[in-house]
Short mmCIF file of C-alpha atoms in Angstrom, two decimals:
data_model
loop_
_atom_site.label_atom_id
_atom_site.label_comp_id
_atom_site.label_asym_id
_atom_site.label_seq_id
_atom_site.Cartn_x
_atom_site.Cartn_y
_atom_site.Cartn_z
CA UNK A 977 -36.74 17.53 -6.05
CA UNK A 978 -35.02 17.19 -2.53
CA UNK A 979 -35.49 21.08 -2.13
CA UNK A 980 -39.05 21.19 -2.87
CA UNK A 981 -39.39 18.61 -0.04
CA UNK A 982 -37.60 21.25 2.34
CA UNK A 983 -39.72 24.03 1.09
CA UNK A 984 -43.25 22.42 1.92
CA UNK A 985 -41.83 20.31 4.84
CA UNK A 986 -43.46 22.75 7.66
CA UNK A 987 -46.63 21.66 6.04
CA UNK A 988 -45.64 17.97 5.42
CA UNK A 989 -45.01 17.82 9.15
CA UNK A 990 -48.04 19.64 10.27
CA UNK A 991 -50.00 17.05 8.37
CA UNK A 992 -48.58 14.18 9.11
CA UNK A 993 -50.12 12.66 12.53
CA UNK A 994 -47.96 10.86 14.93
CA UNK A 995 -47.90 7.67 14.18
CA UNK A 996 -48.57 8.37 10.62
CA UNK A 997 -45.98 8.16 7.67
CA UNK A 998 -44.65 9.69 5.05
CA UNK A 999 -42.24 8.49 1.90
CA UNK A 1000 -39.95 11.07 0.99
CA UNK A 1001 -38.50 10.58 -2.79
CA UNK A 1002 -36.34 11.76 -5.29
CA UNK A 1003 -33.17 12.73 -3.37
CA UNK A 1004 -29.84 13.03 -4.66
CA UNK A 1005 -27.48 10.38 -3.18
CA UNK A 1006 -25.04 13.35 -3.27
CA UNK A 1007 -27.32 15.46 -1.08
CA UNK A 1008 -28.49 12.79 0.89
CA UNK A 1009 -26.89 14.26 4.53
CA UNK A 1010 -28.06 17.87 3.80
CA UNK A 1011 -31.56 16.69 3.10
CA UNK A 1012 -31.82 14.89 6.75
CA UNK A 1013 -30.81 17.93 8.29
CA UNK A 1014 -33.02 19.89 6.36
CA UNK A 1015 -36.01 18.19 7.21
CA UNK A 1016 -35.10 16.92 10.90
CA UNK A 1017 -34.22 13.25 10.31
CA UNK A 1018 -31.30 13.65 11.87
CA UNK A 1019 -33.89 13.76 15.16
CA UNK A 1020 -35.30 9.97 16.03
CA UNK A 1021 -37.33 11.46 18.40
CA UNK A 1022 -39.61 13.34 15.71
CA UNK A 1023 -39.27 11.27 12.93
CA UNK A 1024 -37.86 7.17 12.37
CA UNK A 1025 -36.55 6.27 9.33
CA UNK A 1026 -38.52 2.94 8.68
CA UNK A 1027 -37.02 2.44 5.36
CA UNK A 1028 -33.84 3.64 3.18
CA UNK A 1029 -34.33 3.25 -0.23
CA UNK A 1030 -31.48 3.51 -3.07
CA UNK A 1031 -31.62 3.13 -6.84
CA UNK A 1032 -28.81 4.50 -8.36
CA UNK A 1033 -28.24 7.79 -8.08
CA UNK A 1034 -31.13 8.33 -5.56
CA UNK A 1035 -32.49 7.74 -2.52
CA UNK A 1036 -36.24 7.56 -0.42
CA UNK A 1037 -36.96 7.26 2.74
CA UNK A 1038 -40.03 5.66 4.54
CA UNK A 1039 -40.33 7.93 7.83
CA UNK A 1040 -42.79 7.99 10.92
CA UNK A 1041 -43.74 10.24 12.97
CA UNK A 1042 -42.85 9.76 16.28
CA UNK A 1043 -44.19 13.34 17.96
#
């Protein structure tokens, strides 16, 4: 599921207002680090992640767009 996020995340982002947020679900613990990269979490200044979220073998993430 995590590379379906990458794959529309140019239009995730382009929707997503500043300010506004998005939950982003259904990643691999195991591919957890690639994922940020791939979608620019690893960048506070675009997008915060509000929220973690871990059940078993996946994660989530509450984010917010910062600009």
């Amino acid at each position: 599921i995590d590379g379906v996020l990458v794959k529309i995340g140019d239009h995730l982002k382009r929707l997503c207002k500043v300010g506004g947020h998005l939950v982003l679900t259904g990643i691999l613990k195991e591919r957890e680090k690639g994922f940020k990269k791939k979608f620019g979490l690893n960048d506070p200044t675009v997008f915060e992640v509000v929220q973690r979220l871990e059940k078993d073998d996946w994660v989530g993430f509450l984010v917010q767009r910062k600009k």
